[in-house]
Coordinates of C-alpha atoms and ligand atoms in Angstrom, one line a residue:
X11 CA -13.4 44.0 32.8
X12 CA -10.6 42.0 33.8
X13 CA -7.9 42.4 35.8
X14 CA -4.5 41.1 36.5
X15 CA -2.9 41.5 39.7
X16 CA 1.2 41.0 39.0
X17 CA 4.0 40.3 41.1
X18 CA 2.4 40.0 44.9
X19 CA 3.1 37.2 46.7
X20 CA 0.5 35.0 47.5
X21 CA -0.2 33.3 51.0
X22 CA -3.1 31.0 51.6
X23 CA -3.2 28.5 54.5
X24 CA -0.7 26.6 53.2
X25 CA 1.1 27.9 50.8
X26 CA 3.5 30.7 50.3
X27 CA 4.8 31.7 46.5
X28 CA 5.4 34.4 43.8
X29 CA 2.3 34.5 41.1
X30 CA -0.2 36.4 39.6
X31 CA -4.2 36.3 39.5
X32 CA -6.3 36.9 36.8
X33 CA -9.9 37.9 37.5
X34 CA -12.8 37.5 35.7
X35 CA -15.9 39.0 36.6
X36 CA -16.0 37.8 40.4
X37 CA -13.8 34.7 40.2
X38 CA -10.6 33.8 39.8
X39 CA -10.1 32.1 36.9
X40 CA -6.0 32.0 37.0
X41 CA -3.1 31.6 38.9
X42 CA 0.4 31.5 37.5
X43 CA 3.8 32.8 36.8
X44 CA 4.1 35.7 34.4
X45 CA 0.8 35.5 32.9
X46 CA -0.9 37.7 30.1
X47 CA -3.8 39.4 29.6
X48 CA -4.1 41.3 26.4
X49 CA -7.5 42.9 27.5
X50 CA -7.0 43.1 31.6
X51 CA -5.9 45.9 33.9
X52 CA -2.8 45.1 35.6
X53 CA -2.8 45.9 39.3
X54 CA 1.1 45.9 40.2
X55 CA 1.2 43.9 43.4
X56 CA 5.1 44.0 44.2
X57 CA 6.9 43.8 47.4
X58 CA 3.4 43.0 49.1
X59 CA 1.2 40.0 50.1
X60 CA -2.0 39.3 48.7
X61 CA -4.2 37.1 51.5
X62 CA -7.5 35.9 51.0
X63 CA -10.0 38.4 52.2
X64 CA -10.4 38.5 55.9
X65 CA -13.2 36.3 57.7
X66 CA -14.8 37.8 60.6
X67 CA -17.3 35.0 61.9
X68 CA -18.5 37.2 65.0
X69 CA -20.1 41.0 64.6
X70 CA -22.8 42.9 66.2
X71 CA -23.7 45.3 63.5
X72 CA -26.9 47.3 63.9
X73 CA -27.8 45.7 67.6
X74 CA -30.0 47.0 70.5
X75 CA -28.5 45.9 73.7
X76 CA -28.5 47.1 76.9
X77 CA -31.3 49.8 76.0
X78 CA -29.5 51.3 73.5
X79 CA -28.1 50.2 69.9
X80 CA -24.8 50.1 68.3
X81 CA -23.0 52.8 67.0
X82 CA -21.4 51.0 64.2
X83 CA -24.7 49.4 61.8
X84 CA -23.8 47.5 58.4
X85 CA -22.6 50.4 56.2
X86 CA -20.2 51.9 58.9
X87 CA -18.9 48.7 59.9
X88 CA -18.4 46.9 56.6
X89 CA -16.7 50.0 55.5
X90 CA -14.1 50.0 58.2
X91 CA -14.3 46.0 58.3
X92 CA -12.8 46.5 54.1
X93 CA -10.5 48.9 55.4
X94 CA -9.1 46.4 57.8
X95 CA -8.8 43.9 55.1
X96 CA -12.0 42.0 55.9
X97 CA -14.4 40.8 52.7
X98 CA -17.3 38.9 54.8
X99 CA -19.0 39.2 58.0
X100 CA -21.0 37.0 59.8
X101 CA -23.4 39.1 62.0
X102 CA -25.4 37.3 64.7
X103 CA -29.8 37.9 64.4
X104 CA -31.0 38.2 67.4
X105 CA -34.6 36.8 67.9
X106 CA -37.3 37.5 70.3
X107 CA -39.2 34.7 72.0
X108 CA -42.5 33.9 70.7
X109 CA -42.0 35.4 67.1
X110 CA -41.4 33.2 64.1
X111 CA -37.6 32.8 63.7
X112 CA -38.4 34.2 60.3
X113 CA -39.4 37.8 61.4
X114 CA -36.2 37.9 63.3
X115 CA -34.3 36.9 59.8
X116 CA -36.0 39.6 57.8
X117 CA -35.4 42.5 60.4
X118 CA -31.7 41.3 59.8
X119 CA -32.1 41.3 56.1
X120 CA -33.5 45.0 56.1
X121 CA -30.7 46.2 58.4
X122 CA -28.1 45.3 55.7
X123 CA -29.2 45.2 52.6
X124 CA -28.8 48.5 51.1
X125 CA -25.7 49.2 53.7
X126 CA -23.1 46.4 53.6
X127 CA -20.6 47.2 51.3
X128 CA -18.3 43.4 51.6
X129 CA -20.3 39.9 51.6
X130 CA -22.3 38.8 55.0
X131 CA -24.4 36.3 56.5
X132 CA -26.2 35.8 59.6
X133 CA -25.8 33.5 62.6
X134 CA -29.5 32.9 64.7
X135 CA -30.1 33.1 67.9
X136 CA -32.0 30.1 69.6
X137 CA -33.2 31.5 73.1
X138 CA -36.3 28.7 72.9
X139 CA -36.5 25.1 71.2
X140 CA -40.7 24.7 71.8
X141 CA -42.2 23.2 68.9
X142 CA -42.8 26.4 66.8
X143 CA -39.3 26.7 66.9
X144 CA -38.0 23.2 65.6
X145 CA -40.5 23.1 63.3
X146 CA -39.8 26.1 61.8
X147 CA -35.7 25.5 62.1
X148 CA -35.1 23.1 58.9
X149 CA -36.8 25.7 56.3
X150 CA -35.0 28.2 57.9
X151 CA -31.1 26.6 57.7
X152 CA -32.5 25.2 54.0
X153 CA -34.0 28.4 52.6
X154 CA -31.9 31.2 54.3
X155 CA -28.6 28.8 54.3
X156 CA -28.5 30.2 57.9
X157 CA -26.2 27.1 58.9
X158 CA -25.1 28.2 62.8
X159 CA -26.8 28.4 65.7
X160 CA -26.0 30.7 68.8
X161 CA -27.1 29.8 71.9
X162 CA -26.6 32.4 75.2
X163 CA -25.2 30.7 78.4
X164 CA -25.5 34.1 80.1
X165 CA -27.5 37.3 80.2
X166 CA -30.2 36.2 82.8
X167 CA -33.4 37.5 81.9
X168 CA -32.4 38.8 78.5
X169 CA -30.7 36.4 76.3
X170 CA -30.0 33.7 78.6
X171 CA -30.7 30.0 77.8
X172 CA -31.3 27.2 79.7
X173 CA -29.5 23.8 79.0
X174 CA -32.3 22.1 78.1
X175 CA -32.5 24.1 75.7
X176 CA -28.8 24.2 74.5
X177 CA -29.2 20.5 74.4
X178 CA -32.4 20.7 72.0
X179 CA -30.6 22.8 69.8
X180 CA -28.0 20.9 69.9
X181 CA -30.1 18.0 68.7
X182 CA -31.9 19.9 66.2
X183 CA -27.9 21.0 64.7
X184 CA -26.8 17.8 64.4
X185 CA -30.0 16.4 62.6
X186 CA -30.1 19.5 60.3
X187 CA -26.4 20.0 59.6
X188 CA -25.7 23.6 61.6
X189 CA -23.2 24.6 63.7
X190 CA -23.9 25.6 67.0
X191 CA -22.3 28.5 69.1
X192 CA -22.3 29.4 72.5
X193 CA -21.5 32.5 74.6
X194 CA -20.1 30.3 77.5
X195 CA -20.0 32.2 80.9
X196 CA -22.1 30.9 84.3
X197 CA -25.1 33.4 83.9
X198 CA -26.7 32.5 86.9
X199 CA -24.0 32.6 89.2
X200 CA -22.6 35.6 87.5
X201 CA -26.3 37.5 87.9
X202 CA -25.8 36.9 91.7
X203 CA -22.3 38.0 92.2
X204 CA -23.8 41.0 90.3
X205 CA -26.5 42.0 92.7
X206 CA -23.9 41.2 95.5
X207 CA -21.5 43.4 94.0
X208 CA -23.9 46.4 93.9
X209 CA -25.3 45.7 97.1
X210 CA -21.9 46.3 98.7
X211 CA -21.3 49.7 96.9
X212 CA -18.9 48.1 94.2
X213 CA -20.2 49.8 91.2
X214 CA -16.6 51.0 89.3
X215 CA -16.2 49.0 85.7
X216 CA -14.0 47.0 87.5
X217 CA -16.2 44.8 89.1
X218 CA -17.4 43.8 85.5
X219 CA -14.6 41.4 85.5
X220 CA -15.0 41.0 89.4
X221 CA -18.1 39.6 88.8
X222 CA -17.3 37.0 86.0
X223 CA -14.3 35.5 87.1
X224 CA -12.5 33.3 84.7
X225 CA -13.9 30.1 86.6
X226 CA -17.4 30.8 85.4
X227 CA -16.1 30.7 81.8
X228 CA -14.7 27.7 82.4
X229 CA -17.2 25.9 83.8
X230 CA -19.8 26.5 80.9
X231 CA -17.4 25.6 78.3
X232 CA -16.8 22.5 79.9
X233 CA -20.8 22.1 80.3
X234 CA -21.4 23.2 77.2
X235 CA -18.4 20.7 75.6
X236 CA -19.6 17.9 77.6
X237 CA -23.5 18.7 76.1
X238 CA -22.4 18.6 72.2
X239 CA -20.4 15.3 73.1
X240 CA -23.8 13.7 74.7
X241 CA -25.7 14.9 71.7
X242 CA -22.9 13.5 69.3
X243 CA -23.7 17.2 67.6
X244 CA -21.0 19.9 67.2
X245 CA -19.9 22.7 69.3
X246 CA -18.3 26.5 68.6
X247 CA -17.2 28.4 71.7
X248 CA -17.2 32.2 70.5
X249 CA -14.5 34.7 72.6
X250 CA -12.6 32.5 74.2
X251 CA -10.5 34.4 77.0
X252 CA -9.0 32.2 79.2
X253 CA -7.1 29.3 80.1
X254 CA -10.2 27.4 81.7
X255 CA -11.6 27.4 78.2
X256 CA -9.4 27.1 75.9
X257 CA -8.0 23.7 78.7
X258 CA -11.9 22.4 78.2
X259 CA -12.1 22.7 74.5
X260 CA -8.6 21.2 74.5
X261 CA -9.5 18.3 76.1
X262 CA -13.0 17.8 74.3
X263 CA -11.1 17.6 70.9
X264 CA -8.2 15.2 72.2
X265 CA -11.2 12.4 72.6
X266 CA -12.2 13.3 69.2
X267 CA -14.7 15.8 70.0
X268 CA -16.4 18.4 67.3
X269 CA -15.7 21.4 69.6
X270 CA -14.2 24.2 67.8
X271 CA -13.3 27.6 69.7
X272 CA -12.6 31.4 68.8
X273 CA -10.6 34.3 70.5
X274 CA -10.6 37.7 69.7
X275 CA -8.2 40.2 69.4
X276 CA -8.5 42.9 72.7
X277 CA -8.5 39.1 74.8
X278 CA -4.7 38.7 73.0
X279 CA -3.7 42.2 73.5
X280 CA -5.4 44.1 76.4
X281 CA -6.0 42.8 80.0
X282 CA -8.1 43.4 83.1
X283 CA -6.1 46.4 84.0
X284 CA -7.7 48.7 81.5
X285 CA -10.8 48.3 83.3
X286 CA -9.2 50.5 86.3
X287 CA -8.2 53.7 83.9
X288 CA -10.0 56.6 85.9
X289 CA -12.5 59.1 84.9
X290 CA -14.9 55.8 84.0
X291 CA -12.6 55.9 80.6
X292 CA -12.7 51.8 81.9
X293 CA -15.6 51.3 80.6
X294 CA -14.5 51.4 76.9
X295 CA -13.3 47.9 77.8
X296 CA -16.3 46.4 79.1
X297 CA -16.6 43.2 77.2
X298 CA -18.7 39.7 78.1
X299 CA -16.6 38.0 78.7
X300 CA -14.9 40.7 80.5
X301 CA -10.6 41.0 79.5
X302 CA -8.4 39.4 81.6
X303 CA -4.9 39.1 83.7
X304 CA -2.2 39.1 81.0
X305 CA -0.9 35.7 81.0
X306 CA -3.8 34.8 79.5
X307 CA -2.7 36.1 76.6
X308 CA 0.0 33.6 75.7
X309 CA -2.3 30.8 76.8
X310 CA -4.7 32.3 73.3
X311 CA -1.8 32.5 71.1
X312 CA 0.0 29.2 71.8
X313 CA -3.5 27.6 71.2
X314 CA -4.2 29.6 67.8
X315 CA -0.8 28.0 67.0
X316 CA -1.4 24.9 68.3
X317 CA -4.5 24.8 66.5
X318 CA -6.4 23.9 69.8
X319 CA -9.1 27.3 68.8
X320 CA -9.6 27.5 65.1
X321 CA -10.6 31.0 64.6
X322 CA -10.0 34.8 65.4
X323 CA -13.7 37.2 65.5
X324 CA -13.9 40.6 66.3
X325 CA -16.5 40.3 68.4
X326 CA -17.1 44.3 66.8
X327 CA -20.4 45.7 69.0
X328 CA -19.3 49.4 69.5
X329 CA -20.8 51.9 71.6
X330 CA -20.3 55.6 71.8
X331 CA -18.3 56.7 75.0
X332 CA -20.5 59.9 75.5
X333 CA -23.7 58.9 76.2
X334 CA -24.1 55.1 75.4
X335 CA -20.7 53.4 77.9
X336 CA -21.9 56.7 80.2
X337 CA -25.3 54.6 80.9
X338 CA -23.4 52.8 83.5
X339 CA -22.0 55.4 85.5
X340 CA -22.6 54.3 89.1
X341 CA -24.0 51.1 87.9
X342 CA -21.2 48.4 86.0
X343 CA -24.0 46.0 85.0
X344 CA -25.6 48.9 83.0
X345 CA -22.6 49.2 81.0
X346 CA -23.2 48.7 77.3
X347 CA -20.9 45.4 76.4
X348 CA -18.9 45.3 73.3
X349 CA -16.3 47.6 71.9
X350 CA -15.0 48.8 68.4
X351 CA -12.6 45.7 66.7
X352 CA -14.0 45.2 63.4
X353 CA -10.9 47.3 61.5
X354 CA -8.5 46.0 63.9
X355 CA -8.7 42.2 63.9
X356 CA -6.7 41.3 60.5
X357 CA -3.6 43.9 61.4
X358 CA -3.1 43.4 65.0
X359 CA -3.0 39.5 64.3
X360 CA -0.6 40.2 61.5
X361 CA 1.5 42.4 63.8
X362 CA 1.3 41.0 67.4
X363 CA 1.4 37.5 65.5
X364 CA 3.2 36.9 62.7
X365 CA 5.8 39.8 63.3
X366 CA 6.4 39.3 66.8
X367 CA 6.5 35.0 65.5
X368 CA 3.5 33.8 67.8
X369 CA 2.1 32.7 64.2
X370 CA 3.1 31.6 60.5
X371 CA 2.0 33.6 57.6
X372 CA 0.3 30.6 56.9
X373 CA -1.3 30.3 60.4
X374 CA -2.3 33.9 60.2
X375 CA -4.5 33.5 57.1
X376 CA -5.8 29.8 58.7
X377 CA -7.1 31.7 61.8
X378 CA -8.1 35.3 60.3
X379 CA -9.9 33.3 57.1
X380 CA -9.4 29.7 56.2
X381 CA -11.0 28.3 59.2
X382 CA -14.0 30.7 59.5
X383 CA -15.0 29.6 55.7
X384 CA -14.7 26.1 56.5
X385 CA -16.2 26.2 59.9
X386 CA -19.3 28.2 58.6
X387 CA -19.7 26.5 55.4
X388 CA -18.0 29.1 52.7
X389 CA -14.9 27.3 51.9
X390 CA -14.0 27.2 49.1
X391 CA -16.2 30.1 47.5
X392 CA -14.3 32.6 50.3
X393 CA -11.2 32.2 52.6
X394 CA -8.7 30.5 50.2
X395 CA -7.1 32.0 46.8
X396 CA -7.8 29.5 44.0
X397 CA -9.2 28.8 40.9
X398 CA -12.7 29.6 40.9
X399 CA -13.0 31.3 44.3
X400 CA -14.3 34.6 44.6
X401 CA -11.9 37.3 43.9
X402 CA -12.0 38.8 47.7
X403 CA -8.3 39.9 47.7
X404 CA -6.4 41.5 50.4
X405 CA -2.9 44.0 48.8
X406 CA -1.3 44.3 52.2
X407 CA 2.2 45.9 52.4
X408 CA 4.0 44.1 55.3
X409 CA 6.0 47.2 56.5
X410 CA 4.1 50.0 56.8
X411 CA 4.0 51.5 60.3
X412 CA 0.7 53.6 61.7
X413 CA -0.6 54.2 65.1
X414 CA -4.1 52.7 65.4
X415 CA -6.8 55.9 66.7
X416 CA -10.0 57.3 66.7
X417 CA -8.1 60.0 64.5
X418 CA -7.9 57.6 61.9
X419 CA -10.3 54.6 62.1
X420 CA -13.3 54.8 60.1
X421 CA -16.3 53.5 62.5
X422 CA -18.6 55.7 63.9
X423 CA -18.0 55.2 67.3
X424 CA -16.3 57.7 69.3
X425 CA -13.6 56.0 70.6
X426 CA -10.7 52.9 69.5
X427 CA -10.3 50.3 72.0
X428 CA -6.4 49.9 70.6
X429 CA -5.7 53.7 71.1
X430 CA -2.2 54.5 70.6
X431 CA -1.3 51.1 69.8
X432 CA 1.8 50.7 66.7
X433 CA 1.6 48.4 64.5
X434 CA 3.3 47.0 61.3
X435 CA 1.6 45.6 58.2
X436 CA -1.6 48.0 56.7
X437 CA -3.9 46.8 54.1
X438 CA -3.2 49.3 50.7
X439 CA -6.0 47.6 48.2
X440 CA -9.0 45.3 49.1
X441 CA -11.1 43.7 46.2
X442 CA -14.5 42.1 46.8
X443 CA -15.9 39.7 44.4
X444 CA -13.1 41.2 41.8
X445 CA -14.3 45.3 42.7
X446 CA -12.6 47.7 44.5
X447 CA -13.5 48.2 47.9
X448 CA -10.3 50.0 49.1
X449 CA -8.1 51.3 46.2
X450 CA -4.7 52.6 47.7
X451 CA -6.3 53.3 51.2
X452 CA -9.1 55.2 50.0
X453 CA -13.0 53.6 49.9
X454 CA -14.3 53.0 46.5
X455 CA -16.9 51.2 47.3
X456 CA -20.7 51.4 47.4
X457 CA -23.3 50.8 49.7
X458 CA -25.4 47.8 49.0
X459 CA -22.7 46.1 47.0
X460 CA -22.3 43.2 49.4
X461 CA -24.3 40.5 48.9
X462 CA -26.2 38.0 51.2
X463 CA -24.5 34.6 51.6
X464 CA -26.5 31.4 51.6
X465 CA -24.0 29.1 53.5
X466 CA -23.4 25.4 53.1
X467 CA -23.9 23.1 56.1
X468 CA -21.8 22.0 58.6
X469 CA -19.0 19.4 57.4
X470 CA -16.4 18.6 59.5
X471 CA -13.6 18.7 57.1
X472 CA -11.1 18.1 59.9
X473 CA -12.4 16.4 62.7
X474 CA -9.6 16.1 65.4
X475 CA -7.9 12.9 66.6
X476 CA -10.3 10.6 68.2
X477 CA -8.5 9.3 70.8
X478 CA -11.3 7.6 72.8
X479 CA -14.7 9.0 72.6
X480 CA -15.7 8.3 75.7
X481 CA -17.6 11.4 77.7
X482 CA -15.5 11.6 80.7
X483 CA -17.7 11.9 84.4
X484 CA -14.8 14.3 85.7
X485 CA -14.8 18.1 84.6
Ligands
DUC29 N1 -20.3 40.4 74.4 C1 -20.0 41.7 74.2 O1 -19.0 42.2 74.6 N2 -20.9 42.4 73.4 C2 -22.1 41.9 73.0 C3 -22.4 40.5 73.2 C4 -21.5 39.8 74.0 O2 -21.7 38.7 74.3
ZN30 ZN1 -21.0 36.8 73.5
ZN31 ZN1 -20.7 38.7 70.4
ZN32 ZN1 -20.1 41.6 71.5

């Protein structure tokens, strides 16, 4: 069946205009004024936008971590990830040392297959580069078109890295055409202010942030910049919080640098001070890195404008309040990290962005789509609206008004990070691949609809201004 969406107006990265879209199948196979369809249901799309479908290059669907596992697994979160306006995930496989990097792939396979109702793909985790490992790399980027790499700077003694092997992998990217990410932050000087924290009684969420100061992001980016540079390979910094960073990736891509960087939304609108809310309620906002003082927070927009980071994840790894954030009571470090942000990400960057003007429409689909395809090697299958791209549509009316809660959100966690928060602009229909996901705000969807995506390989399609490529002794 075909279908005909009339009237909307279209926004891409770089264009803004009146037209309508003919679908055929999964594609779009038209784009015009006033066209015709004798056989084609016509979707009216007046007075609101249609987008691309949403990008979000950074979940945690379905993860164990910290002795417990996510609340939210692929049907729960691609389901409130469509109702956000999101049509593809990009959910990061952990691996284990010592096993093939295969197994890790096919546990990740099994824990979506029949559940995700948008598109996804996998990131890998490389926590080892020994010989098993880059042997068994190539087949895997080939065969799996798993095409990013994500490396842990912290998490001693459970995810943590060291940069030898950062640099391998680094290597190993480059030669194979992959992307490689990194969760910057000092791990081994944060796992000592840690115990030192603990040691003096300082166990209140509070001291999460206490005990990752800003610096220590900072510091690995720069390391981490400085590494990719050496290796001539490329570089993506997920969650980006803070000046330090976003100043280190700023100055890797002024010398012509492939260093690309992310934020997420609760780092553009929630700080350090929702870490102090009483009752332990502060440990809803325990994330790694941990939020911080608010003027951080035009330092991430002006550089989402500037173009300085690329890209806008969710960084969506919920736990429950009762009983899962409730593990650290008396302990910070045992709080589960991550929070509910999956629904959230394309609205509050549509309202705290382009409605307050921190962003262009255009900016706003660059950062919440465009880029991610591009980066991750989707574009221009997903993240643009053309001829011959799937048909993963957004219908988003630019003045409706709601209050974001756990009263209406549609995870499964038991809380929202953005409680109480207003905001204008609300998704009404999202099509993936040319179906109905959301149909005026209501889920038509079905469980094992989405479907895996193989993934090009890295190609810088806009490398930034080499100004002198030259790796600078000074940090
Ligand atoms: N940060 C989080 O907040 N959650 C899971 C992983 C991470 O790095
Ligand atoms: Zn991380
Ligand atoms: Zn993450
Ligand atoms: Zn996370």
């Amino acid at each position: 069946m075909k279908k005909l969406i009339k009237g909307g107006t279209i926004v891409t990265a770089a264009d803004i205009y009146k037209g309508d879209i003919l679908i055929e199948d999964e594609r779009i196979t038209a784009i015009g004024a006033q066209l015709q369809s004798s056989d084609a249901e016509v979707i009216d799309a007046e007075g609101l936008y249609v987008f691309p479908g949403g990008i979000d290059p950074h979940t945690h669907l379905d993860m164990p971590f910290g002795g417990t596992t996510t609340k939210d697994d692929f049907e729960t979160g691609t389901i409130a990830a469509a109702f956000g306006g999101t049509t593809t995930v990009i959910d990061f496989c952990l691996t284990s040392k010592g096993a093939p990097l295969s197994d890790a792939v096919q546990t990740w396979h099994a824990k979506s297959k029949d559940r995700a109702v948008i598109d996804y793909s996998f990131h890998l985790m490389i926590s080892e580069t020994n010989d098993e490992v880059l042997a068994e790399l190539p087949e895997i980027i080939e065969k799996e078109g798993i095409t990013s790499l994500k490396v842990f700077m912290a998490y001693k003694n459970v995810f943590q890295a060291d940069d030898g092997t950062l640099y391998r992998t680094l290597l190993s990217a480059k030669k194979h055409g992959a992307l490689v990410m990194v969760h910057a932050e000092n791990g081994d000087v944060i796992d000592y202010l840690i115990t030192e924290a603990l040691a003096e009684g300082n166990t209140d969420p509070i001291y999460h942030a206490r005990t990752r100061p800003p610096e220590l992001e900072g510091e690995a980016t720069g390391r981490a910049a400085k590494l990719a540079a050496l290796a001539d390979s490329q570089l993506y910094v997920v969650h980006v919080t803070c000046e330090q960073a976003v100043r280190q990736i700023a100055e890797a891509r002024s010398k012509g640098f492939r260093v690309y960087g992310e934020t997420c939304p609760q780092y553009l609108v929630l700080d350090e001070s929702y870490l102090e809310k009483p009752d332990f309620e502060g440990a809803k906002y325990v994330w790694s890195p941990p939020l911080r003082k608010p003027e951080n927070q035009d330092v991430l927009w002006n550089a989402l404008k500037s173009g300085e980071l690329q890209t806008v994840g969710s960084d969506q790894c919920s736990f429950d309040f009762k009983g899962q954030k409730e593990l650290g009571r008396g302990d910070f470090s045992k709080i589960p990290n991550g929070g509910p942000t999956i629904e959230d990400r394309f609205t509050i960057l549509y309202s705290e962005g382009v409605r307050k003007g921190r962003l262009s429409l255009n900016q706003f689909v660059d950062v919440i789509a465009t880029q991610s395809a591009k980066l991750f090697g989707l574009f221009p299958r997903k993240g643009t609206i053309a001829v011959g791209s799937d048909a993963d549509l957004v219908l988003f009316d630019p003045n409706a008004e709601r209050t974001i809660s756990v009263a209406n959100h549609h995870l499964a966690v038991d809380y929202s990070a953005f409680e109480g928060m207003k905001v204008t602009g609300e998704p009404v229909s999202v099509l993936s691949r040319g179906q109905f996901v959301i149909r005026d705000k209501q889920f038509v969807g079905k469980a094992g609809s989405g479907q895996y995506l193989r993934r090009n390989r890295f190609a810088a399609s806009e490398p930034p201004a080499p100004e002198s490529r030259t790796i600078s002794a000074s940090r």
